[in-house]
Structure formats: structure tokens, C-alpha cells
CSV table of C-alpha atoms in Angstrom, one decimal:
chain,number,residue,atom,x,y,z
A,1,MET,CA,93.4,94.4,90.3
A,2,VAL,CA,94.6,92.0,87.6
A,3,TYR,CA,98.4,91.8,86.8
A,4,LYS,CA,99.6,90.0,83.7
A,5,THR,CA,102.8,88.2,84.5
A,6,LYS,CA,105.9,88.2,82.3
A,7,GLY,CA,108.3,85.2,82.0
A,8,THR,CA,106.6,82.8,84.4
A,9,CYS,CA,104.4,79.7,84.2
A,10,SER,CA,101.7,81.7,85.9
A,11,THR,CA,99.9,84.0,83.5
A,12,GLN,CA,98.1,86.3,85.8
A,13,ILE,CA,97.8,87.5,89.4
A,14,ASP,CA,94.6,88.8,90.9
A,15,ILE,CA,95.5,91.0,93.9
A,16,GLU,CA,93.7,93.3,96.3
A,17,VAL,CA,95.6,95.8,98.5
A,18,GLU,CA,93.8,98.0,100.9
A,19,ASP,CA,95.5,100.8,103.0
A,20,GLY,CA,98.9,99.2,102.2
A,21,ILE,CA,97.9,95.7,103.4
A,22,ILE,CA,97.6,92.8,101.1
A,23,LYS,CA,94.1,91.4,101.4
A,24,SER,CA,94.0,88.7,98.8
A,25,VAL,CA,96.2,87.1,96.1
A,26,ALA,CA,95.3,84.4,93.5
A,27,PHE,CA,97.5,83.1,90.7
A,28,THR,CA,96.3,81.7,87.4
A,29,ASN,CA,98.3,78.7,86.2
A,30,GLY,CA,101.8,77.9,87.6
A,31,CYS,CA,102.7,75.5,90.5
A,32,ASN,CA,99.3,75.4,92.3
A,33,GLY,CA,100.5,74.3,95.7
A,34,ASN,CA,103.5,76.6,95.9
A,35,LEU,CA,101.5,79.6,94.7
A,36,GLN,CA,98.7,78.9,97.2
A,37,GLY,CA,101.4,78.9,99.9
A,38,VAL,CA,103.0,82.1,98.7
A,39,SER,CA,99.6,83.8,98.5
A,40,ARG,CA,98.6,82.8,102.0
A,41,LEU,CA,101.9,83.9,103.5
A,42,VAL,CA,101.6,87.4,102.1
A,43,GLU,CA,97.9,88.0,102.8
A,44,GLY,CA,97.7,90.3,105.8
A,45,MET,CA,101.3,91.5,105.3
A,46,LYS,CA,102.3,95.1,104.6
A,47,ALA,CA,102.8,95.6,100.9
A,48,GLU,CA,106.2,97.2,101.3
A,49,ASP,CA,107.5,94.3,103.4
A,50,ALA,CA,106.3,91.7,100.9
A,51,ILE,CA,107.9,93.6,98.0
A,52,LYS,CA,111.2,93.6,99.9
A,53,LYS,CA,111.1,89.9,100.6
A,54,LEU,CA,110.0,88.8,97.1
A,55,ARG,CA,111.8,91.1,94.7
A,56,GLY,CA,114.6,89.6,92.8
A,57,ILE,CA,113.8,85.9,93.4
A,58,LYS,CA,114.6,83.8,90.3
A,59,CYS,CA,113.2,80.5,89.1
A,60,GLY,CA,115.9,78.3,87.6
A,61,PHE,CA,117.5,80.0,84.6
A,62,LYS,CA,114.8,82.6,84.3
A,63,ASN,CA,115.4,86.2,85.3
A,64,THR,CA,112.2,86.3,87.3
A,65,SER,CA,109.8,84.0,89.2
A,66,CYS,CA,106.2,84.0,90.4
A,67,PRO,CA,107.2,85.6,93.7
A,68,ASP,CA,109.2,88.2,91.9
A,69,GLN,CA,106.2,88.9,89.6
A,70,LEU,CA,104.0,89.1,92.7
A,71,SER,CA,106.3,91.9,94.0
A,72,TYR,CA,105.6,93.9,90.8
A,73,ALA,CA,101.8,93.2,91.1
A,74,ILE,CA,101.8,94.4,94.7
A,75,GLU,CA,103.7,97.5,93.7
A,76,GLN,CA,101.3,98.3,90.9
A,77,ALA,CA,98.3,97.7,93.1
A,78,VAL,CA,99.6,100.1,95.7
A,79,GLN,CA,100.3,102.7,93.0
A,80,ASN,CA,96.7,102.3,91.6
A,81,GLY,CA,95.3,102.8,95.1
């Protein structure tokens, strides 16, 4: 599934969730090293656990962040089944 981010340097998140488990995550644009790290950390994690950990993280003065946007992408991927 492709999720278009809002309010971040990254512009899109490609995510695959299967049976409630995050299988793969790839960000387009943004801070490459940090986003690779975040992606690897959540792969294999239960979607609900990742959402709880990432939701609400802010980047500087922004109201969101790449991890926060990832939480919304995960949520949407789970809903889309």
C-alpha cells in the first residue's frame, strides 16, 4: 500500500502489513538513515504496538513527524486489509 504523507520531508510511505504484522516499510525522501532505521525497527512488529509507540511524535515545530505519519500509514494498511 502507498501512503502519501502530510507535513513531513518524506513524501510517501510504501508499507505492507499482513495478519497484523508489519512486513515491510520504505520511505520516499526525508532523512534517509533515520528512516531506514525506523523502518527496520518496526518490521516484524505487531501493527498495534508500532502505532502506540509512534503516534504523536513531533519533529521540531511541526505537528507531526515521519514516525507519526508512519503510524497513520500502518493504521490505514490494517484497515485496508
